[in-house]
Short mmCIF file of C-alpha atoms in Angstrom, two decimals:
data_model
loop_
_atom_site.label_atom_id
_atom_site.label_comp_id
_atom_site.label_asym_id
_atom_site.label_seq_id
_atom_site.Cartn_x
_atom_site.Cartn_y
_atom_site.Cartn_z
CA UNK A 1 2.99 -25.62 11.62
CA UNK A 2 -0.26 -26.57 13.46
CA UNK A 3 0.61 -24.27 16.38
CA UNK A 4 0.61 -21.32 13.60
CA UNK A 5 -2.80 -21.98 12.67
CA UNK A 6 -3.86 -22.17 16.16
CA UNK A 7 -2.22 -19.15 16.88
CA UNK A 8 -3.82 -17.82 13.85
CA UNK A 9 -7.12 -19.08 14.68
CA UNK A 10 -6.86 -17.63 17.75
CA UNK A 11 -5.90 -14.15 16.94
CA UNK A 12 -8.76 -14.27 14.86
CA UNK A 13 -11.49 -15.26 17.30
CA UNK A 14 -10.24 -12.30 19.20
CA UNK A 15 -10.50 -9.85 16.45
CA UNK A 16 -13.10 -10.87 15.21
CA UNK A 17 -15.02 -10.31 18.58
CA UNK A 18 -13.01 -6.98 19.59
CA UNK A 19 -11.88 -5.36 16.87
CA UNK A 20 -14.61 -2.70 15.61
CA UNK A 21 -14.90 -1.15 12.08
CA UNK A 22 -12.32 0.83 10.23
CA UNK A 23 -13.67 4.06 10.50
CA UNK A 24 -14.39 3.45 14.57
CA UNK A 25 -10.44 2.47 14.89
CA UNK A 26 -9.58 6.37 13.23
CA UNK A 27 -11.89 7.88 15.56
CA UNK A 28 -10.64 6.10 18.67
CA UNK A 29 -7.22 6.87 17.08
CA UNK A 30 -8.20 10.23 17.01
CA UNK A 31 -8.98 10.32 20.58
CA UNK A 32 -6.50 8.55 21.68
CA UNK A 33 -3.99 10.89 19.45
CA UNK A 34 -5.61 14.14 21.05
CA UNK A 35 -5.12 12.22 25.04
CA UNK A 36 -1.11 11.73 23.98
CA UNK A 37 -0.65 15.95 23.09
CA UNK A 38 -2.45 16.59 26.26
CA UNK A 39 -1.41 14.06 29.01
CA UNK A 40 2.62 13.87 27.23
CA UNK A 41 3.07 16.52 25.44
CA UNK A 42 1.28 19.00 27.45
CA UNK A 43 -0.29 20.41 24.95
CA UNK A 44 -3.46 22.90 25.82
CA UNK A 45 -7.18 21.27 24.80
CA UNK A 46 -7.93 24.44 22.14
CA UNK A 47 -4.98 24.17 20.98
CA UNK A 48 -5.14 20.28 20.11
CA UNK A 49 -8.61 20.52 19.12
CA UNK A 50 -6.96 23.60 16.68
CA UNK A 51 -4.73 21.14 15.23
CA UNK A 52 -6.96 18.24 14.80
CA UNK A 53 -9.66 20.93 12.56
CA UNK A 54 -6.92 22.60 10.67
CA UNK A 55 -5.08 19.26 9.56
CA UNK A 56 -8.42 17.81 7.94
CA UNK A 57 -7.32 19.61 4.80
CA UNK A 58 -3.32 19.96 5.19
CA UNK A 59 -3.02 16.87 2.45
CA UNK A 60 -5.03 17.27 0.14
CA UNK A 61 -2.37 17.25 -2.73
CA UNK A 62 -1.26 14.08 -1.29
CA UNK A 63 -4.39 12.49 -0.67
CA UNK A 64 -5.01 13.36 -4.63
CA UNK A 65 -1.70 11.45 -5.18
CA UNK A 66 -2.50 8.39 -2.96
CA UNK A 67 -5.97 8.14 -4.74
CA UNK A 68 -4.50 8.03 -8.30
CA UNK A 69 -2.04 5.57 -7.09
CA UNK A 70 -5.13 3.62 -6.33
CA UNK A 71 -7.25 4.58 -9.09
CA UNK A 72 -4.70 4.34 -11.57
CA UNK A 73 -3.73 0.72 -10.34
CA UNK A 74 -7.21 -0.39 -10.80
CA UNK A 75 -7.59 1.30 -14.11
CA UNK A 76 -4.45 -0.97 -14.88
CA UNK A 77 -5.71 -4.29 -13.44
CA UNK A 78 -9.00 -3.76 -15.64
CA UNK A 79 -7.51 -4.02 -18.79
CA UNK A 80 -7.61 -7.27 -21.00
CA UNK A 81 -3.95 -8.05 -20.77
CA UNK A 82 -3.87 -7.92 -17.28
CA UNK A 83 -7.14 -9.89 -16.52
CA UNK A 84 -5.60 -12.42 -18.97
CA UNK A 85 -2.47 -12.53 -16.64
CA UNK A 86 -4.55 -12.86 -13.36
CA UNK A 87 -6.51 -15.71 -14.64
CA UNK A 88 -3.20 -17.34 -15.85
CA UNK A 89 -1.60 -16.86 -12.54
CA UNK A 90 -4.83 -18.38 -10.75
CA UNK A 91 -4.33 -21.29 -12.83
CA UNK A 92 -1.18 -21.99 -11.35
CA UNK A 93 -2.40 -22.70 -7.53
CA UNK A 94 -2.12 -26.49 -6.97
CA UNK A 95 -4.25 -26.92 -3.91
CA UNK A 96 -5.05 -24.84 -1.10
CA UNK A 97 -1.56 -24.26 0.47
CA UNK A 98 -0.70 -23.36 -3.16
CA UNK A 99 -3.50 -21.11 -3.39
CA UNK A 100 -2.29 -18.70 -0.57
CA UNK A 101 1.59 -18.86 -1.07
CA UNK A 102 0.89 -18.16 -4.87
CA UNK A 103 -1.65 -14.82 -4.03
CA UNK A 104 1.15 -13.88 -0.89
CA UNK A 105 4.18 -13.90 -3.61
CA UNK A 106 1.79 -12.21 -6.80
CA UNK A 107 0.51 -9.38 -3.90
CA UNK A 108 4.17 -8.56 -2.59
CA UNK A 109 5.53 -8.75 -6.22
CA UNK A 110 3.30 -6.61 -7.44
CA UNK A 111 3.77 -3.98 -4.51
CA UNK A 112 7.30 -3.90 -5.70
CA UNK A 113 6.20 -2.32 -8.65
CA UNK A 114 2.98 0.19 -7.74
CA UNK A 115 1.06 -0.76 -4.36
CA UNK A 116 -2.23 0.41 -6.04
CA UNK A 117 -2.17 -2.11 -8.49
CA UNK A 118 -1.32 -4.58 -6.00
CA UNK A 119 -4.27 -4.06 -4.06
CA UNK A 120 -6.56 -4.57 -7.29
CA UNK A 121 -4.70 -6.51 -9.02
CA UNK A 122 -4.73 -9.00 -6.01
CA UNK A 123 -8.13 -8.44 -5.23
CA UNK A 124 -9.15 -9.03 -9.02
CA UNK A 125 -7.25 -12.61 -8.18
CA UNK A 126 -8.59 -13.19 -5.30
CA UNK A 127 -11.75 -13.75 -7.13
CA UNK A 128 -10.36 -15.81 -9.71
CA UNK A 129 -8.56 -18.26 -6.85
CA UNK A 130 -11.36 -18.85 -5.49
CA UNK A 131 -13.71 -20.05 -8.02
CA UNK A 132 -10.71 -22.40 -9.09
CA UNK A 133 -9.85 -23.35 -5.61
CA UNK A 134 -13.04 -23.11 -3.69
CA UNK A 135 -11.78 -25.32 -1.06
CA UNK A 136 -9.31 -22.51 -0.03
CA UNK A 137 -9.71 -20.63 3.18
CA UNK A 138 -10.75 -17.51 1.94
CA UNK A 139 -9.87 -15.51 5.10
CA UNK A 140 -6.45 -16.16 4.57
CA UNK A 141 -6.44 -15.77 0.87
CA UNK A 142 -7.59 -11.72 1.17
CA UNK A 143 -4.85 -11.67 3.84
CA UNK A 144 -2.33 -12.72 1.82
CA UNK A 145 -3.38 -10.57 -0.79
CA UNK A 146 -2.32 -7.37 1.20
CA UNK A 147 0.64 -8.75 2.47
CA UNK A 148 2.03 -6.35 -0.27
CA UNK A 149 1.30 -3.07 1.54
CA UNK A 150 2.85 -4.32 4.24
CA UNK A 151 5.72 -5.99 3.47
CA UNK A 152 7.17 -4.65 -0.40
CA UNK A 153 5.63 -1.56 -1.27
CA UNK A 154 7.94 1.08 0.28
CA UNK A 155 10.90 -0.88 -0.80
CA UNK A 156 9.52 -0.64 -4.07
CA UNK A 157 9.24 1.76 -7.12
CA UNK A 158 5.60 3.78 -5.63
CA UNK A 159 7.67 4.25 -2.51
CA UNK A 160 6.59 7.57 -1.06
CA UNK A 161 9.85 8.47 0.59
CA UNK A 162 12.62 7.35 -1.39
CA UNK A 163 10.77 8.89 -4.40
CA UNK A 164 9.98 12.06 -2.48
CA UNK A 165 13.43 12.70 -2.18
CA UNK A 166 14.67 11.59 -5.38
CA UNK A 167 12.42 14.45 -7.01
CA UNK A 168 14.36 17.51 -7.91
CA UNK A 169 12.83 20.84 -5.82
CA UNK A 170 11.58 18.52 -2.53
CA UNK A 171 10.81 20.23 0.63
CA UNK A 172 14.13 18.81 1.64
CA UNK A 173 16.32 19.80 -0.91
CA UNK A 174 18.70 22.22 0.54
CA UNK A 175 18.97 20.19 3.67
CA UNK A 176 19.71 17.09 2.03
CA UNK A 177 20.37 17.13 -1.73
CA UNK A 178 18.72 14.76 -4.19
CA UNK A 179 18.88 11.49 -3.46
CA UNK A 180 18.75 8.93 -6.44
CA UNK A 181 16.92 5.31 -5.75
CA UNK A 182 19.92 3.47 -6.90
CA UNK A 183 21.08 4.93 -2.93
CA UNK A 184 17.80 3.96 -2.01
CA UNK A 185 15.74 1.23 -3.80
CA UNK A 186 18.17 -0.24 -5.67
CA UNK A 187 20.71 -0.63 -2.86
CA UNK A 188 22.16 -4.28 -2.74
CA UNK A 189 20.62 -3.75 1.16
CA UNK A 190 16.99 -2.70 0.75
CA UNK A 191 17.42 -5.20 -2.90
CA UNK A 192 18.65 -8.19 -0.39
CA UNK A 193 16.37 -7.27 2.11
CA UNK A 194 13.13 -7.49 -0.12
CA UNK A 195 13.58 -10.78 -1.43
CA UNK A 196 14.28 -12.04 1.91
CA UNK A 197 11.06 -11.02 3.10
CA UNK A 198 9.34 -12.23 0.24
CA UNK A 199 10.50 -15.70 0.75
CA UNK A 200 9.83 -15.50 4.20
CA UNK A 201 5.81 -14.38 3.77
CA UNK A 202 5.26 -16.84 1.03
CA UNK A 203 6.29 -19.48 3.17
CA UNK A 204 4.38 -18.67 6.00
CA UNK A 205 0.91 -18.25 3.87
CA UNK A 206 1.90 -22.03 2.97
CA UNK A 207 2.27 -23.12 6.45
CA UNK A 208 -0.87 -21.18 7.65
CA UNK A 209 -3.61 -22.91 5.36
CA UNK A 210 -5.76 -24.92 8.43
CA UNK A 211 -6.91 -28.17 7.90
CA UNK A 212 -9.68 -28.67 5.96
CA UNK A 213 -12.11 -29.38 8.40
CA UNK A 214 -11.22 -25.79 10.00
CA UNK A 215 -11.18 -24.22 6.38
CA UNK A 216 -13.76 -21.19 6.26
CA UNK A 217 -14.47 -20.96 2.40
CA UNK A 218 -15.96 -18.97 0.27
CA UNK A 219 -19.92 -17.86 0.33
CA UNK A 220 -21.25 -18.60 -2.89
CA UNK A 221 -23.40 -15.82 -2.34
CA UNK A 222 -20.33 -13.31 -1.90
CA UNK A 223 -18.62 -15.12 -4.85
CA UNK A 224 -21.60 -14.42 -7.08
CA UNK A 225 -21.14 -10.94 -6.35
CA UNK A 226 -17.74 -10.56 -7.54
CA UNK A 227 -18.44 -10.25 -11.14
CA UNK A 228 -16.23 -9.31 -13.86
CA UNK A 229 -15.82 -5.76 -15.76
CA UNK A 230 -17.49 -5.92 -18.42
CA UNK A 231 -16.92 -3.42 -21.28
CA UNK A 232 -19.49 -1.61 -23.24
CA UNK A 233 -21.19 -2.42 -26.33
CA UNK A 234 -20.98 -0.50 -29.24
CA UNK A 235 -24.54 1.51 -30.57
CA UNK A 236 -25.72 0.69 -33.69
CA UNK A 237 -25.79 4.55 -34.03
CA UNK A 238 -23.18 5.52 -36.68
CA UNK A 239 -22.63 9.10 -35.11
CA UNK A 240 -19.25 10.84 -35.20
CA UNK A 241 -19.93 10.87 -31.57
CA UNK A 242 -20.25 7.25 -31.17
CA UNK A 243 -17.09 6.91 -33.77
CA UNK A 244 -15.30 8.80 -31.36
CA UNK A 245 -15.77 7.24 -28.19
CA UNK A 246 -15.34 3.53 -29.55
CA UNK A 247 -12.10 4.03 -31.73
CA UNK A 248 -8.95 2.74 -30.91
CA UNK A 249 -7.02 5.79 -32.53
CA UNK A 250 -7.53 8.14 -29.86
CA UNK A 251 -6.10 6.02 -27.53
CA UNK A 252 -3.12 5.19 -29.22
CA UNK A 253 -2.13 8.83 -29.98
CA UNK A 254 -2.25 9.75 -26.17
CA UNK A 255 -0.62 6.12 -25.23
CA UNK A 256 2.28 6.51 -28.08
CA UNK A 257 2.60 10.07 -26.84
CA UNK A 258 2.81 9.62 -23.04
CA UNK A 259 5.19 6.68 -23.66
CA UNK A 260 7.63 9.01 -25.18
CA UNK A 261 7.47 11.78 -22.67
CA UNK A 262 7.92 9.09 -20.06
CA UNK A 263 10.91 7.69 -22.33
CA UNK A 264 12.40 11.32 -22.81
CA UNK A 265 12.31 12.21 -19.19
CA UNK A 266 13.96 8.94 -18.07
CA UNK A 267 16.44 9.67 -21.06
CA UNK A 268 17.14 13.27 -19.48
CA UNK A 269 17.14 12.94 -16.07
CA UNK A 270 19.53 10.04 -15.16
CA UNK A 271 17.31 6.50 -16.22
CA UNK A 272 15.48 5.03 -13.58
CA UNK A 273 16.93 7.72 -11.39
CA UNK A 274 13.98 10.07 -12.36
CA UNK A 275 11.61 7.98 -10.98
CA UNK A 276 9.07 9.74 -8.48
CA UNK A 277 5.54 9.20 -7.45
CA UNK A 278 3.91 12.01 -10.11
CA UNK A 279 6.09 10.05 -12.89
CA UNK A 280 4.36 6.72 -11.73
CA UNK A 281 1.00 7.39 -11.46
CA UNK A 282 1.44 8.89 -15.17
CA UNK A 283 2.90 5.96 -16.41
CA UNK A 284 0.58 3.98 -15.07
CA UNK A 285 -2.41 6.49 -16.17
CA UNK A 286 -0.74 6.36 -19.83
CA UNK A 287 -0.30 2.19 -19.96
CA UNK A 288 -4.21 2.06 -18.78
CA UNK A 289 -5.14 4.41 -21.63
CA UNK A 290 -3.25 2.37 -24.11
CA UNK A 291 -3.98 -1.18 -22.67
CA UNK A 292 -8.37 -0.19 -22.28
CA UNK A 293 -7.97 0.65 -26.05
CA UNK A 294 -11.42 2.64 -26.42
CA UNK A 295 -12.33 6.15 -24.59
CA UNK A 296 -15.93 4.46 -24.18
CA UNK A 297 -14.08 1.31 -22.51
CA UNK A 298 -11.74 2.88 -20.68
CA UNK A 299 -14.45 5.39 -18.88
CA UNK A 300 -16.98 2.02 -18.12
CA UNK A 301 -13.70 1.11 -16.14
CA UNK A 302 -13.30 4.54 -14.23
CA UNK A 303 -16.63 4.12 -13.02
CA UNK A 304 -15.45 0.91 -11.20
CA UNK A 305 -12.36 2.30 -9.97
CA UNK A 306 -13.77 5.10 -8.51
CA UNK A 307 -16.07 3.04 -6.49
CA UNK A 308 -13.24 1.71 -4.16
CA UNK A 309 -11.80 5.05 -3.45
CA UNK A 310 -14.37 6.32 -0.89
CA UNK A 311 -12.67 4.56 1.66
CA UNK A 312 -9.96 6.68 0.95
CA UNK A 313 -12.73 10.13 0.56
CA UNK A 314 -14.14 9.19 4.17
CA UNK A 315 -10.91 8.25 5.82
CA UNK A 316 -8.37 10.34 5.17
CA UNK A 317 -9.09 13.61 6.58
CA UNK A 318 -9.54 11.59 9.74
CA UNK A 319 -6.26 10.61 9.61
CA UNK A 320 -5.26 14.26 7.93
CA UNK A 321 -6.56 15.54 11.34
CA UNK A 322 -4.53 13.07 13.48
CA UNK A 323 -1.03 14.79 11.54
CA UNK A 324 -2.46 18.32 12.53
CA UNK A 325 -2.20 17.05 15.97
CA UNK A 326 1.62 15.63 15.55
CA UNK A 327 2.45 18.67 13.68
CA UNK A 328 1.27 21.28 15.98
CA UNK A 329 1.61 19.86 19.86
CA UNK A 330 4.94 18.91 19.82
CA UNK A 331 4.09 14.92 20.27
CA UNK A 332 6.15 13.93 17.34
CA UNK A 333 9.41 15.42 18.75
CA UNK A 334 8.40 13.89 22.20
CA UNK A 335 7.95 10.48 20.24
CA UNK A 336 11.17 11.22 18.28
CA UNK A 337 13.03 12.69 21.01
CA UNK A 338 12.22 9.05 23.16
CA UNK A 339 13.73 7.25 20.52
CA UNK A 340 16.90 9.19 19.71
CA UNK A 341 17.55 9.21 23.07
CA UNK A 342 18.22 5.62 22.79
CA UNK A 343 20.13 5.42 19.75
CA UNK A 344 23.85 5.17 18.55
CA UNK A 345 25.34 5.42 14.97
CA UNK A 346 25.03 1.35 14.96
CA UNK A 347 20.99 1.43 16.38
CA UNK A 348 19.71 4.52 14.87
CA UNK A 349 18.68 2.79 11.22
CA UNK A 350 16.76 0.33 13.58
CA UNK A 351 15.29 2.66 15.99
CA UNK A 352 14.38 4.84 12.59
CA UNK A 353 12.10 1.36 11.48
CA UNK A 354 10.52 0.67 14.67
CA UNK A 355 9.77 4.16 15.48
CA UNK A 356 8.53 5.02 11.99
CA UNK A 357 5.94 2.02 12.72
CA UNK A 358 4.57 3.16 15.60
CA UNK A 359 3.79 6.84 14.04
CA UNK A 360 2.37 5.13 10.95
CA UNK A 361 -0.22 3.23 12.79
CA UNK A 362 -1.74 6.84 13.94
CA UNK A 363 -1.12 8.57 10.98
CA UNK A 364 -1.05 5.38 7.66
CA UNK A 365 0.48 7.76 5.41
CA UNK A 366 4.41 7.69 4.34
CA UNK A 367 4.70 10.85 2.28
CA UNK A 368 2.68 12.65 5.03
CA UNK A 369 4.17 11.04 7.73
CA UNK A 370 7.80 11.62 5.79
CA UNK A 371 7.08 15.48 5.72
CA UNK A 372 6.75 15.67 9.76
CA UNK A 373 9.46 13.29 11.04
CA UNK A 374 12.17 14.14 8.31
CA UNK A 375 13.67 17.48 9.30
CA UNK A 376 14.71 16.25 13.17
CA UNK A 377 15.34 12.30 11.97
CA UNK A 378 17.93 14.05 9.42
CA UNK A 379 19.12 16.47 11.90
CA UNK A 380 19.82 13.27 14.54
CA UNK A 381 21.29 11.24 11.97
CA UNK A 382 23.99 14.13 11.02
CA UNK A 383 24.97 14.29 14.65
CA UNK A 384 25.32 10.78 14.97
CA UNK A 385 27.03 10.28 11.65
CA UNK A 386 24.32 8.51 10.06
CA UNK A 387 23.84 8.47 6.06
CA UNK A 388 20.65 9.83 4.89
CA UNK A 389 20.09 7.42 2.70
CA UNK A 390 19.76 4.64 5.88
CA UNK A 391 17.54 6.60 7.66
CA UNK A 392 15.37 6.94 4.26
CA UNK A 393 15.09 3.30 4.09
CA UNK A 394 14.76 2.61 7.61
CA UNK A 395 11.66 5.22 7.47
CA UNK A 396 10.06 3.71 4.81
CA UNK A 397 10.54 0.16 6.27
CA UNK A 398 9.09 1.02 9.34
CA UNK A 399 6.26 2.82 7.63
CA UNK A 400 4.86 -0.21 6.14
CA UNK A 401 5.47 -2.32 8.94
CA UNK A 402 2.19 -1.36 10.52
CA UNK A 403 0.33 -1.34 7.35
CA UNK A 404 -0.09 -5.29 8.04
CA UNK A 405 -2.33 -4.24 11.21
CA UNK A 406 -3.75 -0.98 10.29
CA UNK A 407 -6.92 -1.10 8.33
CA UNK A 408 -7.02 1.94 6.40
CA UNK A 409 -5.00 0.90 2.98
CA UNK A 410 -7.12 -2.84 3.22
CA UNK A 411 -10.72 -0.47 2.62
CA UNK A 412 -10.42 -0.92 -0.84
CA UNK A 413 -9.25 -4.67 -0.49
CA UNK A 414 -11.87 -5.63 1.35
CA UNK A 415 -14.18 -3.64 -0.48
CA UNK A 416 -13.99 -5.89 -3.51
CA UNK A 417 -13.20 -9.27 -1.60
CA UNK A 418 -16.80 -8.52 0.56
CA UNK A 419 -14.93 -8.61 3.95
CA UNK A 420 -14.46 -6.93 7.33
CA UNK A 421 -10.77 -6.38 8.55
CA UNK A 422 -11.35 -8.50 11.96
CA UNK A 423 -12.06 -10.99 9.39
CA UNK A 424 -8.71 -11.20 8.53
CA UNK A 425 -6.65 -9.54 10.99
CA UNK A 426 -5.76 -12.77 12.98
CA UNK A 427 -3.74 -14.13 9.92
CA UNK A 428 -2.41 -10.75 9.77
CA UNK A 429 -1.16 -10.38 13.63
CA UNK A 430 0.93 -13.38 13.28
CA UNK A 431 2.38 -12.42 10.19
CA UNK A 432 3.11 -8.79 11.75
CA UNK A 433 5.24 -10.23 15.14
CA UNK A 434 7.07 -12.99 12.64
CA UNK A 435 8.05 -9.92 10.15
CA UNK A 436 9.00 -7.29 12.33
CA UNK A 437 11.91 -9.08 14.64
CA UNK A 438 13.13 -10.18 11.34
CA UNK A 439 13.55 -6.94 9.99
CA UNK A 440 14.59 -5.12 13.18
CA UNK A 441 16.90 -7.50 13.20
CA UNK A 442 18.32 -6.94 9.87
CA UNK A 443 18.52 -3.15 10.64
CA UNK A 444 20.34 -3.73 13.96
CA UNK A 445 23.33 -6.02 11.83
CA UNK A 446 23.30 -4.16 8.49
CA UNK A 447 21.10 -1.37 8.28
#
């Protein structure tokens, strides 16, 4: 256990003294993405730096989707009921190894169900952790708090790819049919798989804590700073206006109505089945509405969620650009190509999940990502005999692998919890090469 924390410790130093903003990391990304088309692809230089222009905005749609994932989930995680249930949950930490396994198990939990909300929602309790357990290493604690995106959300029911392809009229459709999640997410495989995993990480955040004379805690300046939503007061002015934006009834109706068109289109289209990531972010959008109560509330809280999305603003084109390059030079089939080349029927799932890392950490984006690699992954997986559905999961598992060591989905993490990524990315290292033999491992036997 102590060697862990050393090891932790040490991974940390490192980072800490190496490892340079997020934004810096997409631009050396970048170049390093533009040097691969050239030098291995054999790409020519216009024609790279064509790519890299054109495929700033080639997601757009999706980058609208991701941020309502985001802003949705923090709409969510503002609402009474759910503050309530944070604060609860915080109360539950006994001590500071309790502290981190309880925030590793809430994050990955609540990745399962929408990885936006995880990232708030776990940021929100980061905050309330720590003012119960100040004596907690609080480096560790906003690790374990995205050990969600990295671990359970793509296994889980915002997962880009298996949702993708359980929507009817997909970009894949005529290649590959419909696939329903309970092929995908709700397979006894990617079910058995999850909770495995979840075990696993909680345990390790338990083991990690250092002692406490290595313990970095919390400023109380930075703590200070974390304050609470607070909703608005009502005017003494008796306007309709005012009426209007501080009654519950308005709220209700569109709640009460978006409930049963969520309801009707499960009932329609095959239950749970009809799950995809536009029918998510609208239930979500619809439970915030409801659960805020007040238009007057409920916009004081969309000017807080829209503050951690310009991470997201800045970012993504960068990493937009970085997919023109794959999707123009050829370097994704060369990447592809290396690994199919080393695959059988019994590898392939596993060389899907390690493979799919690697991309991810130049382009952090599984729908986007999903869009590129699918046609030729399907194409090699019906030569070698290969159910789509394995090659789905091992796609998505891989794509989240790298999330644990790729700073762009932590932005609005950190944003709230007041800390750099180097700051954490030694906890996060470990974690990353204890998870990912585990899971190649479980693709190699039963993937």
């Amino acid at each position: 256990m102590e060697t862990l924390v050393r090891i932790a410790e040490g991974l940390g130093r490192f980072s800490a003294r190496f490892v340079p903003s997020a934004f810096a990391i997409a631009v050396l990304l970048s170049l390093l993405t533009m040097g691969m088309a050239i030098g291995w692809a054999g790409a020519a230089p216009e024609a790279v730096l064509s790519g890299w222009g054109s495929g700033f905005w080639e997601l757009l749609t999706f980058s609208m989707q991701m941020a309502l994932v985001m802003f949705t989930g923090y709409l969510l995680a503002l609402t009474a009921p759910v503050r309530k249930g944070l604060e609860w949950l915080a109360g539950l930490a006994k001590g500071p190894r309790g502290a981190v396994a309880l925030m590793a198990f809430v994050s990955m939990a609540l990745a399962y169900l929408n990885w936006g909300l995880s990232l708030v929602a776990s940021a929100m309790l980061v905050r309330f952790v720590a003012r119960r357990r100040p004596e907690v290493d609080y480096r560790l604690l906003v690790a374990c708090a995205y050990f969600g995106l990295g671990a359970t959300w793509h296994s889980g029911l915002s997962a880009s790819a298996p949702l993708l392809v359980a929507t009817p009229g997909h970009f894949l459709e005529k290649q590959l049919g419909v696939l329903s999640i309970d092929r995908t997410l709700f397979s006894p495989f990617n079910l058995g798989l999850t909770v495995a995993v979840v075990a696993g990480l909680t345990l390790l955040a338990w083991a990690l804590h250092p002692k406490p004379e290595n313990t970095v805690r919390v400023d109380p300046a930075v703590l200070e700073k974390l304050g609470d939503f607070v909703p608005p007061e009502r005017p003494a002015d008796r306007s309709l206006a005012v009426w209007l934006d501080h009654t519950r009834w308005l709220n209700l109706v569109f709640g009460v109505l978006g409930l049963l068109w969520f309801a009707r289109h499960l009932a329609l289209n095959g239950g749970w089945r009809a799950l995809n990531l536009n029918v998510v972010n609208f239930l979500f959008l619809v439970l915030a509405v409801l659960l805020h109560g007040t238009p007057a509330r409920l916009l004081k809280a969309s000017e807080e969620a829209g503050g951690v999305l310009h991470g997201i603003v800045l970012q993504f084109p960068l990493y937009a650009g970085i997919y023109g390059i794959f999707k123009t030079t050829g370097l994704t089939d060369q990447i592809g190509e290396l690994f199919v080349s080393m695959s059988t029927k019994d590898t392939f799932p596993a060389v899907v999940y390690l493979y799919s890392g690697v991309v991810n950490y130049f382009v952090p984006s599984g729908g986007s990502k999903w869009a590129i690699e699918a046609p030729y992954l399907l194409n090699a997986a019906g030569t070698l005999g290969v159910e789509p559905e394995k090659v789905v999961l091992a796609y998505a598992w891989g794509d989240m692998a790298t999330d644990l060591i790729q700073p762009f989905w932590a932005l609005p993490l950190l944003t709230v919890a007041r800390l750099e990524f180097k700051d954490i990315l030694g906890f996060l290292l470990l974690a990353f090469l204890l998870y990912l033999p585990f899971v190649t491992a479980a693709f190699f036997l039963f993937g």
